[in-house]
Each structure stands twice: as structure tokens, then as C-alpha cells.
Coordinates of C-alpha atoms in Angstrom, one line a residue:
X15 CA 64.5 61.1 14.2
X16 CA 68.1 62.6 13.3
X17 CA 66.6 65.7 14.8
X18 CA 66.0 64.0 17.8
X19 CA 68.8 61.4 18.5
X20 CA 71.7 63.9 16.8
X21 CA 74.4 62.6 18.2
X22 CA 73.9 60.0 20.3
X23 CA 72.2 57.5 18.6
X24 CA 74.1 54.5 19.5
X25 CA 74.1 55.1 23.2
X26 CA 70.4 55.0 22.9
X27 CA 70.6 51.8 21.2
X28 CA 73.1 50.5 24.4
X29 CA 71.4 51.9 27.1
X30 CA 67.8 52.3 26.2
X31 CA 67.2 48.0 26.8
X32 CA 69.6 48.4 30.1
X33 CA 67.3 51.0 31.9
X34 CA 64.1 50.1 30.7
X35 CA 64.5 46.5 32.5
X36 CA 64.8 48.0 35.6
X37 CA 61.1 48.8 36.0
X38 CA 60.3 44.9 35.4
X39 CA 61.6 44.1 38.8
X40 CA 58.9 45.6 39.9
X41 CA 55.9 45.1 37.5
X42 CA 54.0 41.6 38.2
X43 CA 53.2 38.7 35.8
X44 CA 50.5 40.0 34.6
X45 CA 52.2 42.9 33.5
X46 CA 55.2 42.4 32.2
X47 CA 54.3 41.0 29.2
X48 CA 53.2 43.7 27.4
X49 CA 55.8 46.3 29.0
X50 CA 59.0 44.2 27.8
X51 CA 57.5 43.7 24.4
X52 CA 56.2 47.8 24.3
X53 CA 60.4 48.1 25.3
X54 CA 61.6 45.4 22.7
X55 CA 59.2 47.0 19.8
X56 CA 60.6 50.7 20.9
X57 CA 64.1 49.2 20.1
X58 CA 63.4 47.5 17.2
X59 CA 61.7 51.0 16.0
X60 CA 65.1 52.4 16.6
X61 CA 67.5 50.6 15.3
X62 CA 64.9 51.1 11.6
X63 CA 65.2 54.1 11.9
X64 CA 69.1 53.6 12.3
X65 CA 68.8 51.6 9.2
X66 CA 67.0 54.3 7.3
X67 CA 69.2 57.5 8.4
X68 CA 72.6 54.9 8.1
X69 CA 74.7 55.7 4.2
X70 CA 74.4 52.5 2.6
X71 CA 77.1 53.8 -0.2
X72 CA 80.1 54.3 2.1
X73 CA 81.2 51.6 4.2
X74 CA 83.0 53.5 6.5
X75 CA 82.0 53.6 9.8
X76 CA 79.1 55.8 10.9
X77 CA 77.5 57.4 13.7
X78 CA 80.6 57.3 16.2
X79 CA 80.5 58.4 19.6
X80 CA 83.8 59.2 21.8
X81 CA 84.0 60.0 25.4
X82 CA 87.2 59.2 27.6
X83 CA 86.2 57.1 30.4
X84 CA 89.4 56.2 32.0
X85 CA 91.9 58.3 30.0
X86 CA 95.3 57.7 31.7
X87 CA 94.7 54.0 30.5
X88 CA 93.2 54.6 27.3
X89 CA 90.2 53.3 28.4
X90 CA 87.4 55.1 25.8
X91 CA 83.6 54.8 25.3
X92 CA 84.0 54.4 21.5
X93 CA 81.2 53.4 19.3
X94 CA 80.4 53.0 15.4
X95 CA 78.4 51.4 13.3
X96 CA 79.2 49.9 9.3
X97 CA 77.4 47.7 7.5
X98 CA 78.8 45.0 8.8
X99 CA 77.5 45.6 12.6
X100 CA 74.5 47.3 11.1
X101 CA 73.3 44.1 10.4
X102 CA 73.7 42.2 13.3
X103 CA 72.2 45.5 14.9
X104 CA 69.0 44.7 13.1
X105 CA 68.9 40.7 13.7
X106 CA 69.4 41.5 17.5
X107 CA 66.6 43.8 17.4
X108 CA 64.2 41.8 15.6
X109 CA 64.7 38.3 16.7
X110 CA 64.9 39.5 20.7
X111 CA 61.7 41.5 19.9
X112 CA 60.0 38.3 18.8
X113 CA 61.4 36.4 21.7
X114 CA 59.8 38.8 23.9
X115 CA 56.5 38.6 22.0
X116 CA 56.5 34.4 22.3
X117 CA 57.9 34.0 25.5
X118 CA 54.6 32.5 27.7
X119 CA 56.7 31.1 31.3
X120 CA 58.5 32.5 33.4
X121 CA 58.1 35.9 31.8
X122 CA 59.2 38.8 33.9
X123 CA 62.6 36.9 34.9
X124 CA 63.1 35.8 31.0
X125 CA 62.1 39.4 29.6
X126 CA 64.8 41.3 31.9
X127 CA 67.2 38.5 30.7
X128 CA 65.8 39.6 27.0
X129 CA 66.3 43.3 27.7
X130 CA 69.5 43.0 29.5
X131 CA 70.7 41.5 26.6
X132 CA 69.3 43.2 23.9
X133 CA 71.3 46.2 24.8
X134 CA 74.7 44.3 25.8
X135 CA 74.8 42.9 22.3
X136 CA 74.1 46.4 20.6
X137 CA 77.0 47.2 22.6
X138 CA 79.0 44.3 21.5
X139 CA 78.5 45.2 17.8
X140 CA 79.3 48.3 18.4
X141 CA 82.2 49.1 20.6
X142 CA 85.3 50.2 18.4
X143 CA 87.5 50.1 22.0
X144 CA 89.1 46.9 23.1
X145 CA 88.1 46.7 26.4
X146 CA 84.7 48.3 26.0
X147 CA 83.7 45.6 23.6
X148 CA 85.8 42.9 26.1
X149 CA 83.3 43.8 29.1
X150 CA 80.3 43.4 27.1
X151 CA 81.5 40.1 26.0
X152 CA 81.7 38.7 29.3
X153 CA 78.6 40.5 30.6
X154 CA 76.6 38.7 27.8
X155 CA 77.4 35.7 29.6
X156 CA 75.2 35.9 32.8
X157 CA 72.2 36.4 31.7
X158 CA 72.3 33.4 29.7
X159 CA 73.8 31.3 32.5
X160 CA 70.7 32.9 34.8
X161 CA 68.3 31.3 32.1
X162 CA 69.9 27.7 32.2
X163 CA 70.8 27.0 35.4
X164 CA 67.5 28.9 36.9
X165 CA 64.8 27.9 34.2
X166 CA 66.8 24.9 31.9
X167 CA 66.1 21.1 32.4
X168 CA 68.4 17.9 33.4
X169 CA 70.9 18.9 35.4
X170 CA 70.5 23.0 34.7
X171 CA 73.3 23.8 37.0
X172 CA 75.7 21.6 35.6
X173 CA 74.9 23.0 31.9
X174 CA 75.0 26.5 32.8
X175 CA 78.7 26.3 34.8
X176 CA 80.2 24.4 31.8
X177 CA 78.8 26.9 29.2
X178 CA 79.8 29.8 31.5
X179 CA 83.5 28.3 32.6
X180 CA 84.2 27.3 29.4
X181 CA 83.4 30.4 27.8
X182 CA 85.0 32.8 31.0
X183 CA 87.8 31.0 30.9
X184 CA 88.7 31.1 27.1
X185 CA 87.8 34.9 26.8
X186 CA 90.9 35.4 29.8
X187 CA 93.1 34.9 26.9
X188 CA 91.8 36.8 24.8
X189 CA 92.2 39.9 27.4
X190 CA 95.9 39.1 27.6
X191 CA 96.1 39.1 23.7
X192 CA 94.4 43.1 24.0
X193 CA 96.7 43.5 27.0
X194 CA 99.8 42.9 24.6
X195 CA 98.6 44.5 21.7
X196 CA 98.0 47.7 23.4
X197 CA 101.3 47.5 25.1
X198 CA 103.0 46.4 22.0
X199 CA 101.1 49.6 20.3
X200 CA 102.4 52.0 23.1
X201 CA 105.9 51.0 22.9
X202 CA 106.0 51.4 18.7
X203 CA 104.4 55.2 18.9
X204 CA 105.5 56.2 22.3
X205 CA 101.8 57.1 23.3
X206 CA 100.1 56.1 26.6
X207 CA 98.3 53.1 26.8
X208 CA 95.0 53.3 23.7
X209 CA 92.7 50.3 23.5
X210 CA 91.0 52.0 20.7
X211 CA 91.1 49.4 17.1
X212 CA 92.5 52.3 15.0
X213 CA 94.9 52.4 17.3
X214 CA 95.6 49.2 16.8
X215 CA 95.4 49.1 12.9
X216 CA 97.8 50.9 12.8
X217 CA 100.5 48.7 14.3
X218 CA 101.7 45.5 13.4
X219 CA 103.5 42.7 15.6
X220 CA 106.9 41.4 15.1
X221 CA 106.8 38.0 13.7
X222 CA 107.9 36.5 16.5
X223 CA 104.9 37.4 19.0
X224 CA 102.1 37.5 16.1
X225 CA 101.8 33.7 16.3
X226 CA 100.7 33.6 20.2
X227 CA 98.9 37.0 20.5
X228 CA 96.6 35.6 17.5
X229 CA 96.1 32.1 19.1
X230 CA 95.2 33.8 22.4
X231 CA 93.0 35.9 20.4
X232 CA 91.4 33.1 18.4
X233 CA 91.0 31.0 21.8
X234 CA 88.9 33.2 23.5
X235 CA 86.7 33.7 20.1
X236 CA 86.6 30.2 18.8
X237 CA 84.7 28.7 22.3
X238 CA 82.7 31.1 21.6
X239 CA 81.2 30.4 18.2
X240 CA 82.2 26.7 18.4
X241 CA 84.8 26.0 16.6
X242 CA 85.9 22.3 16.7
X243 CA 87.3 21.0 18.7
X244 CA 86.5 23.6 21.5
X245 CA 82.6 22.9 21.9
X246 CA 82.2 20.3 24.0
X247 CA 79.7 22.4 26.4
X248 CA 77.6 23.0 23.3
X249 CA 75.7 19.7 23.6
X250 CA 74.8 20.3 27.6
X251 CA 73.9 24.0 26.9
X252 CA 71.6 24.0 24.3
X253 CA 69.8 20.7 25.3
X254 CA 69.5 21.8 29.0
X255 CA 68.5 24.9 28.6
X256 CA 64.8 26.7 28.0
X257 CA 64.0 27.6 24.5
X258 CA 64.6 31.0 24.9
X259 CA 67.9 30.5 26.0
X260 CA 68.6 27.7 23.4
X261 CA 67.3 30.3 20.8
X262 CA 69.4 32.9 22.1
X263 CA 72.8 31.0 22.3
X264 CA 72.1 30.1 18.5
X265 CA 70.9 33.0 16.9
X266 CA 73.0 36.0 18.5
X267 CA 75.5 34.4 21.0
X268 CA 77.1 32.3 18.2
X269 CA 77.4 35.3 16.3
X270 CA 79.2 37.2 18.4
X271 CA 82.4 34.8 17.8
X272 CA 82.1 35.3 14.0
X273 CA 81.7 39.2 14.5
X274 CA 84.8 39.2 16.6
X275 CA 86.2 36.8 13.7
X276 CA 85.9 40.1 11.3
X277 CA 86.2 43.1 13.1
X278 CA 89.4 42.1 15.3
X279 CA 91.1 38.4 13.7
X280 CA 90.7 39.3 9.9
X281 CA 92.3 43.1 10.6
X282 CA 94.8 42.8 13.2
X283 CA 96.2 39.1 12.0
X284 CA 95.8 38.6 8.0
X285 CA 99.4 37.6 7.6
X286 CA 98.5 35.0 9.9
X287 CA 95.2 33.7 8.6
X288 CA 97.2 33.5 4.9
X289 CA 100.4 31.8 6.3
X290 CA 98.3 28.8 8.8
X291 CA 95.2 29.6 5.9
X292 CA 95.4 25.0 5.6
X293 CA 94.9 24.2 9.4
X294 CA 92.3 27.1 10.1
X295 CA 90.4 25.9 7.0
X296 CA 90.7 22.4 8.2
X297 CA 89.6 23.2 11.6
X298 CA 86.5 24.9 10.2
X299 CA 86.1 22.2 7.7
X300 CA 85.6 19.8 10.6
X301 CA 83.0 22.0 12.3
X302 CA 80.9 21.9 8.8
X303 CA 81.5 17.4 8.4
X304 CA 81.2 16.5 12.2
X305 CA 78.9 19.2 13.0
X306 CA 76.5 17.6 10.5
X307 CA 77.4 13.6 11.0
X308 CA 76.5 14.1 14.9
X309 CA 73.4 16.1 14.0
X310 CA 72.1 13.0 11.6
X311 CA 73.3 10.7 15.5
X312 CA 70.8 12.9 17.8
X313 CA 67.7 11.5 19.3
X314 CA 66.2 14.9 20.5
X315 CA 65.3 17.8 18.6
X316 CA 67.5 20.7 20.6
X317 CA 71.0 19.2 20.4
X318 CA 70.0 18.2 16.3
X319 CA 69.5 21.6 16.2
X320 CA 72.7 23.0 18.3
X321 CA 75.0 20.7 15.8
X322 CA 73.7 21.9 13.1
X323 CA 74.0 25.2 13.8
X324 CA 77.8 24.5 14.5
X325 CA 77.7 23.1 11.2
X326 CA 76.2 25.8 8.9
X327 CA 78.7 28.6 10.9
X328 CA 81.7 26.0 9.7
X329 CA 80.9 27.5 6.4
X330 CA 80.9 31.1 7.4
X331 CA 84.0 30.7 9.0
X332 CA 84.9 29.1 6.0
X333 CA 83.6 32.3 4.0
X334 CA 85.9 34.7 6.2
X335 CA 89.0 32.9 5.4
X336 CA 88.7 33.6 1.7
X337 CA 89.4 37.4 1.9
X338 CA 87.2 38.3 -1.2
X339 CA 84.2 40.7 -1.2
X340 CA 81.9 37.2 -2.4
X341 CA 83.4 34.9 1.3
X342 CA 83.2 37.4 3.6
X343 CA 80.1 39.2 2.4
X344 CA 78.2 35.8 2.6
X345 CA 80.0 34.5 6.0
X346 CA 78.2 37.7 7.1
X347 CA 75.2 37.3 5.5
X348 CA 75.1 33.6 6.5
X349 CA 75.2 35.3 10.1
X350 CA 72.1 37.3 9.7
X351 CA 70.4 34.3 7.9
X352 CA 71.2 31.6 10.1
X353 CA 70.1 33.5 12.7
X354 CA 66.5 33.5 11.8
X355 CA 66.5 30.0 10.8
X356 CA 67.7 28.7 13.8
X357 CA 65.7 30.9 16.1
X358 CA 62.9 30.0 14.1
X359 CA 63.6 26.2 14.8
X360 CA 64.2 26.7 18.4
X361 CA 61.1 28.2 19.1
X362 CA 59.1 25.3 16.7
X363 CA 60.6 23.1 19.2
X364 CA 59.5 24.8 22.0
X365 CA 56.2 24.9 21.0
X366 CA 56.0 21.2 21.0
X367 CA 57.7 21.0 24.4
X368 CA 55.2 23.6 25.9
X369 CA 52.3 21.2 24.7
X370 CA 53.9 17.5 25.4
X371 CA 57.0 18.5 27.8
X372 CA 59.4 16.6 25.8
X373 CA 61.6 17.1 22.4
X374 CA 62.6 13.4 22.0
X375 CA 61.7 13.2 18.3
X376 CA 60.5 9.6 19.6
X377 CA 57.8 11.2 21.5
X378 CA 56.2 12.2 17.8
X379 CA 54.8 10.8 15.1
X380 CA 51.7 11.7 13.1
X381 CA 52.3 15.8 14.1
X382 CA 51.2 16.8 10.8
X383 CA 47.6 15.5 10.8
X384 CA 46.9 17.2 14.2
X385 CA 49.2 20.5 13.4
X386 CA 49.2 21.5 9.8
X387 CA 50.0 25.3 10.0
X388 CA 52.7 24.1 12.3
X389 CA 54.3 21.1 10.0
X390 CA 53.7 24.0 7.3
X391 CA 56.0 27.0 9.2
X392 CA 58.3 23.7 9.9
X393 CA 58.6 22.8 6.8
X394 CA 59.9 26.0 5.3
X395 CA 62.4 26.9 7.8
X396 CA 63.8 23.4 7.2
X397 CA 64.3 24.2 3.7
X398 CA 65.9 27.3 4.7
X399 CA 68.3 25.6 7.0
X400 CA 68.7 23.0 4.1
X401 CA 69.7 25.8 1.8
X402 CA 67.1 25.6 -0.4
X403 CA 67.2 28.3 -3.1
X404 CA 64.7 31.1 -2.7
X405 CA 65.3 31.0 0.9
X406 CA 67.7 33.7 2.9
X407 CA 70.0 30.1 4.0
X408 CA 71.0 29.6 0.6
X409 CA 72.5 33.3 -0.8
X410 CA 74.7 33.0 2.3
X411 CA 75.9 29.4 2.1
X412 CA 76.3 30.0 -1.8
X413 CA 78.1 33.2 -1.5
X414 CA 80.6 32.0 1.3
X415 CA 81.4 28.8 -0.7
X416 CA 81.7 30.2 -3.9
X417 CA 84.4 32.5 -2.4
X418 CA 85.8 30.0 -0.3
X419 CA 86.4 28.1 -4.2
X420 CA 88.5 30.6 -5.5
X421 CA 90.8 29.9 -2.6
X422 CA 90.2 25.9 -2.2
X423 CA 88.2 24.3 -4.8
X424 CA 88.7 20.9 -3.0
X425 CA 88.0 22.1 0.7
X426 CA 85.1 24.1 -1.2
X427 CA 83.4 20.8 -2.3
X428 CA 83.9 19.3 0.9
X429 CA 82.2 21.8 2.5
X430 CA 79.1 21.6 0.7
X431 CA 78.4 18.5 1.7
X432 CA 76.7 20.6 4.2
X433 CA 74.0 20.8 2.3
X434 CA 73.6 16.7 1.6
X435 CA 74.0 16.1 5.9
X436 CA 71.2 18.8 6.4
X437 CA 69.2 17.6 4.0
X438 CA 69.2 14.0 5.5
X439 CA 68.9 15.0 9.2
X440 CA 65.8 17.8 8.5
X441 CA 64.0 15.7 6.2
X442 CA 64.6 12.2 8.3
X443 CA 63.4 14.7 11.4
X444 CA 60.4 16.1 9.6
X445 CA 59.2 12.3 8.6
X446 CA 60.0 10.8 12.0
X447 CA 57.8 14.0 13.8
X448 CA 55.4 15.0 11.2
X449 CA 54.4 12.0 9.0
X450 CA 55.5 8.3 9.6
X451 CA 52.3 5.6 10.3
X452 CA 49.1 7.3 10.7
X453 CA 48.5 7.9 14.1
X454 CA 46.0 5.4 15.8
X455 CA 42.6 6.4 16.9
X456 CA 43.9 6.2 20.9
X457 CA 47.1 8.0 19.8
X458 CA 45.3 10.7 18.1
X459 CA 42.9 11.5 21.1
X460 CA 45.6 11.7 23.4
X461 CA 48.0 14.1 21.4
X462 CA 45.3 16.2 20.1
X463 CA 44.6 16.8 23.9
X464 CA 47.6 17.6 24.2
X465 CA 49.1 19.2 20.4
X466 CA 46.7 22.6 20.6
X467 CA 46.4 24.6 17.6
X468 CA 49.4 27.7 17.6
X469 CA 48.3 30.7 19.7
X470 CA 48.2 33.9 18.1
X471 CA 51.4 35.2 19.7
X472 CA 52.8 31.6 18.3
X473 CA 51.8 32.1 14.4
X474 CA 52.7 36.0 14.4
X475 CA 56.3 35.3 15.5
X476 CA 56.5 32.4 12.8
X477 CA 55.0 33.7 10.0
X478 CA 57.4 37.2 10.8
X479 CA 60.2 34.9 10.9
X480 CA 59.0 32.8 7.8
X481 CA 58.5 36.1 5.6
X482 CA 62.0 37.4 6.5
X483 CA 63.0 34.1 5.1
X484 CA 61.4 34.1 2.0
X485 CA 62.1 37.7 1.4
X486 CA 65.4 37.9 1.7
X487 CA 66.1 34.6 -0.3
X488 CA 64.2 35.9 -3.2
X489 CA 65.3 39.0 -2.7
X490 CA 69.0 39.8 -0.5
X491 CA 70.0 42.9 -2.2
X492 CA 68.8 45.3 0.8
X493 CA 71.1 43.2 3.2
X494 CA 74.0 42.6 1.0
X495 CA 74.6 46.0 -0.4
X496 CA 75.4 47.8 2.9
X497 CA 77.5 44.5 4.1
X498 CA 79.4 44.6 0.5
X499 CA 80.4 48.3 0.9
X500 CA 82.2 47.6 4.2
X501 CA 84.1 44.5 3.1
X502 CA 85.3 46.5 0.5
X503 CA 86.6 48.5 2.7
X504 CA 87.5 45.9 5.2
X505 CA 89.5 44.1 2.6
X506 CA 91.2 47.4 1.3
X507 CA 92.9 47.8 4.5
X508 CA 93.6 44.3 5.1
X509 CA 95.7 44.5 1.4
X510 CA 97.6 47.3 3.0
X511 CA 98.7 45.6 6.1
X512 CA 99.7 42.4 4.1
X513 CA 101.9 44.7 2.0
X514 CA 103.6 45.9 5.0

């Protein structure tokens, strides 16, 4: 594979996804099915075999690419990969070629949407330029608004707008924050205008502009993954929309604003982050309690879900404000973990919606007596989301608090009352849904009409999803080593620009 992708593998990656969509437009129902997920399984085949070839010792970044695009404004096509992106790289792979493998309505406009993002995100955690990563950014936007306001439920329209306005609309700031920084950068070393991130490494703000530049920075990113209290379109988005899209929002789009979080807030502004290190912390701390407390309030399954997932990333952010190799290590793993959980639980939901056309977890009772493979792939992503030990949700949840202790033991323990609030709403979910009175004989006969055993399609992408799980709780070292090497190196040249 080096032999044949020698140079360019990333651009594969990028544009690979972007091209191969365009034949769907033409390609009927029928069709399209197996063509996006033959696409999706190509990409997923690519970015192992970026895995294998990719130096998990170093943590330096690998496999860069550099063209000039528009050179008299420093405008570069700039890729590379570490460890850190490398694994994002992989979860976007793997849980949009699932997606494409479960999706059953709708599916040639939701498998371009799929493959249109597949390869905006690889450029997203890719792009080492400021304005390269800034367009994919807001390009990830539309084809998630296309999936809610053209497929969603309720009013569709409304949700999409608010997601998309919200989201648009905070990321303008964070152009103007690149804006200044590269003009701050060209005035301290008398270059022409370079949005490149080494070039902006290597210069650091006056005091007196830091402040702003980082809060229009942190605007534009903290919509985006929610931080509280800038997520009130999470609620309308992730209830209205389809699974897909719900899965999608939770498992990559979230991740996104916690990516930016380390590759551009944690290097450009760690004088910052240490000097406002009580508000942040409190700001994320209130993302992990209210998260939680209005997950235990909801009535339907999506939004207990959506909170919860704003929840669990409280404690990754958490995790990145520790600045040791143990916080930020497990904020990233908690990434890739919580990733898979929550796609996992998007599409379990789904399934019951396909079948009953509701997720009011008062439309359910008695679910396990008619679906017991189902309550059983339930049931273990629950504990992951829990973070039950053995499972992938507790090494990152455990690694991001323990470092977050070494900085906050108090906040620390608050935190963790994560686990306590997800335990109550998952388990009080699972009895409402699963168990509760037996279901009467009339009941029964009507739901089993209606509550079909899980298609093949249906158990493949669970029990994929379950095994990643299982695997990586019992067993994290394959993802952690290669994250580990590049926050080393992430939090050596953080030291430096402290010092300075």
C-alpha cells in the first residue's frame, strides 16, 4: 500500500468519499445500497492500512502533504496526521461505514450525506492550515442540516436552522480570531500572511489581545461541542432529527469541538487555559451535573441520549484542562469511546422507532420478552455509557478524571458524579423499556406485530460496535499508545510556550 499511495495518502483519505458520491446521484434505490457501503468499506480499508504503515513510537506528525493554493495569502493545502487525529481518523471510518451498512430509508440521499461527510471530517482532522481546516468546518454543517430539515421529525425545519445558525454564526468568530492571529503572526516575523499552525506556534500574543482572540476562538468551538451554556439547539437537533443524523451529530460532530479544543485552544492559548483554569473548569463542570440532571428529566429516548452525551464530553473537556499525559490522553480517548457508545445507542433507538414510529420511552414496556438479543446489545452499551469497567467508557472517563485530580481533587469528585446520574437515567430507561409489568396478552400481540426480530444488517452493526466495546475496555493499549506519544509531544511544546 505504501508502494501505491506514496505520498499522497491523506488526499486519498479527503477526496476519495467526495468523488465517489457523485455517482449516487445517479444510481437508483435499489442500488445504492451496496455501492455506498462498497465506498464506505474501501475507506475504512484505507484509513487500516493508514493505521498499519502510521509510527506509533514518534508522535510527531506524519504523512504531510503541502501544496500552495493561494500563496500570496498564505492560503496552503496542508495535511498531517499524529496520533491524536489518527484516532479520530479511524472512529470516522468505522462508525460512518456502519451507518452506511444500517441505514434502510431514505438511502441514496442519506449515503451521499454519509460520504460527503466521511471525507470532510478526514479533512477536518487533518488540515494543519487555518483556513483549510475553517472551511471544512463549516462545510460539515450542510449535510447534516440537509438530513434534519429534509428527513427529521416535528418541526424539521425549525431544528435544522437553529442547529445550522447557531453553529454558522459562532464559528464567524472564530474566523476573526485566525484572521488576527495570522496578522498578529505577520507583523512579529515580517512574512506575508501564513495560516499554517507552525506558523502560528511560533508566535505568541501580547497579553492584552490574548484574552479576546481566545474567547472568539473558544466561541466558535464551544457551540460546537456543547459547552454549557451555549447548547440550547442541542435538544431540537438531536430529537428532530433521523437517527442517522442524531447518530452523526453525537458520535463525530461533537468531536470535532474537542479536536479543535487540542490541536488549536490547548497550543496557541495555555497561558490562558492556566490563568481562567477555575471558570473554564466550572463551565465544563456544569456540562457534566446539568448535562446529567436533565438527561434523568427526559421523556423520550433521543434527547436522554443528546444530554447525556453533553454530559460524558463535560469530563473530556475536563480531561484537557489538566495538561498531563493521564487528562488529555483520556479526554481523547473518551472521544473515540464515546463515540461508539453513543452511535451505538442512537441506532438501538432507531431500531425501535423503525418498528413502532415513536421513541417515547412511554410507548415501551415489556421490550425484553419480545426482543432479547436487542435488550442484550442494549444492555451492554448502557454499561459502557455507564462506565462500567471492562468497557472502552470507563478507561477514558477514569483516565481524564484521574488527571483532572491532580489539578482539582474537589472538581475531580464532582465530576464523577457522572457516573452516579448515568447510572440512574440508563438503568431507570432500561427498566421503564425493557422490563417493568409483564406485558398483557393484547399488548404482547400487538407489539410483537410490530417489535420484529433485528435484521441481519441490524445485529452485524451491533455486535461490531458491541465488540469494539468490549475490546478496547479490556484491552486499550492499541488506542492509547499512539494518543500517549503525541500528548507527549503536545504537552512538551505547550511547557515551552508557558515558559516564554
Amino acid at each position: 500500500m505504501d508502494a501505491l499511495l506514496p505520498h499522497h495518502f491523506l488526499s486519498v483519505l479527503i477526496f476519495f468519499p467526495l468523488v465517489a458520491c457523485l455517482p449516487l446521484f445517479g444510481l437508483s434505490e435499489k442500488h445504492a445500497k451496496p455501492y455506498g457501503v462498497l465506498v464506505s468499506a474501501i475507506e475504512l480499508a484505507l484509513v487500516v492500512g493508514l493505521w498499519v504503515l502510521f509510527d506509533k513510537d514518534t508522535g510527531v506528525m506524519q504523512f504531510e502533504e503541502f501544496a500552495d493554493l493561494v500563496k500570496q495569502a498564505g492560503i496552503n493545502y496542508h495535511v498531517g496526521v499524529d496520533g491524536i487525529s489518527l484516532t479520530l481518523l479511524v472512529l470516522t471510518a468505522f462508525i460512518l461505514f456502519l451507518l452506511a451498512l444500517y441505514v434502510s430509508k431514505h438511502i441514496k440521499d442519506m449515503l451521499i450525506c454519509i460520504l460527503l461527510l466521511e471525507g470532510i471530517l478526514m479533512g477536518v482532522f487533518t488540515s494543519l492550515n487555518l483556513i483549510f481546516f475553517y472551511v471544512f468546518w463549516e462545510v460539515s454543517l450542510l449535510p447534516v442540516l440537509y438530513m434534519i430539515g429534509r428527513y427529521g421529525v416535528g418541526p424539521k425545519v425549525y431544528s435544522g436552522l437553529k442547529f445550522f445558525l447557531y453553529t454558522f454564526l459562532a464559528s464567524l468568530f472564530m474566523l476573526l480570531a485566525i484572521l488576527y492571529y495570522a496578522h498578529a503572526c505577520s507583523l512579529a516575523l515580517e512574512t506575508p500572511f501564513n495560516f499554517d499552525l507552525e506558523t502560528f506556534n511560533s508566535v505568541v500574543l501580547p497579553p492584552q489581545v490574548r484574552l479576546w482572540v481566545f474567547i472568539a476562538f473558544f466561541v466558535g468551538i464551544a457551540v460546537k461541542i456543547p459547552i454549557f451554556p451555549l447548547h440550547n439547539w442541542l435538544p431540537h437537533a438531536y430529537g428532530n432529527a433521523p437517527v442517522i443524523g442524531s447518530a452523526v451529530l453525537s458520535a463525530l460532530l461533537l468531536k470535532m469541538g474537542t479536536y479543535a479544543m487540542v490541536r488549536f485552544l490547548l497550543p496557541l492559548f495555555p497561558n490562558v487555559i492556566l490563568h481562567y483554569f477555575l471558570p473554564l473548569s466550572v463551565l465544563a463542570l456544569l456540562m457534566v451535573l446539568y448535562g446529567g440532571l436533565l438527561a434523568c428529566a427526559q421523556k423520550e429516548m433521543k434527547r436522554l441520549i443528546a444530554y447525556s452525551s453533553m454530559s460524558h464530553m463535560g469530563v473530556a473537556v475536563l480531561g484537557l484542562y489538566a495538561f498531563n499525559v493521564e487528562g488529555v490522553g483520556g479526554a481523547v480517548f473518551t472521544m473515540f469511546s464515546h463515540g461508539l457508545v453513543s452511535a451505538g445507542l442512537f441506532i438501538l433507538v432507531g431500531v425501535l422507532f423503525d418498528r413502532c414510529n415513536s421513541s417515547k420511552i412511554v410507548a415501551f414496556k415489556g421490550v425484553a420478552h419480545l426482543m432479547p438479543t436487542y435488550a442484550a446489545f442494549f444492555m451492554v452499551l448502557l454499561l459502557a455509557n455507564v462506565g462500567m469497567p471492562l468497557t472502552s467508557g470507563f478507561v477514558g472517563e477514569f483516565l481524564s478524571l484521574l488527571g483532572f485530580f491532580k489539578s482539582s481533587p474537589f472538581m475531580a469528585f464532582l465530576a464523577g458524579t457522572t457516573i452516579i446520574l448515568s447510572a440512574i437515567y440508563m438503568l431507570v430507561l432500561y427498566k421503564k423499556v425493557f422490563f417493568g409489568a409483564e406485558p398483557s396478552e393484547l399488548y404482547a400481540i400487538k407489539k410483537a406485530k410490530a417489535l420484529n426480530p433485528l435484521t441481519c444488517s441490524e445485529k452485524s452493526v451491533l455486535a461490531l460496535l458491541v465488540a469494539a466495546v468490549l475490546f478496547l475496555g479490556i484491552y486499550p493499549k492499541p488506542l492509547l499508545s499512539p494518543i500517549e506519544q503525541s500528548v507527549q509531544v503536545l504537552l512538551e511544546s505547550l511547557q515551552g510556550r508557558i515558559n516564554a
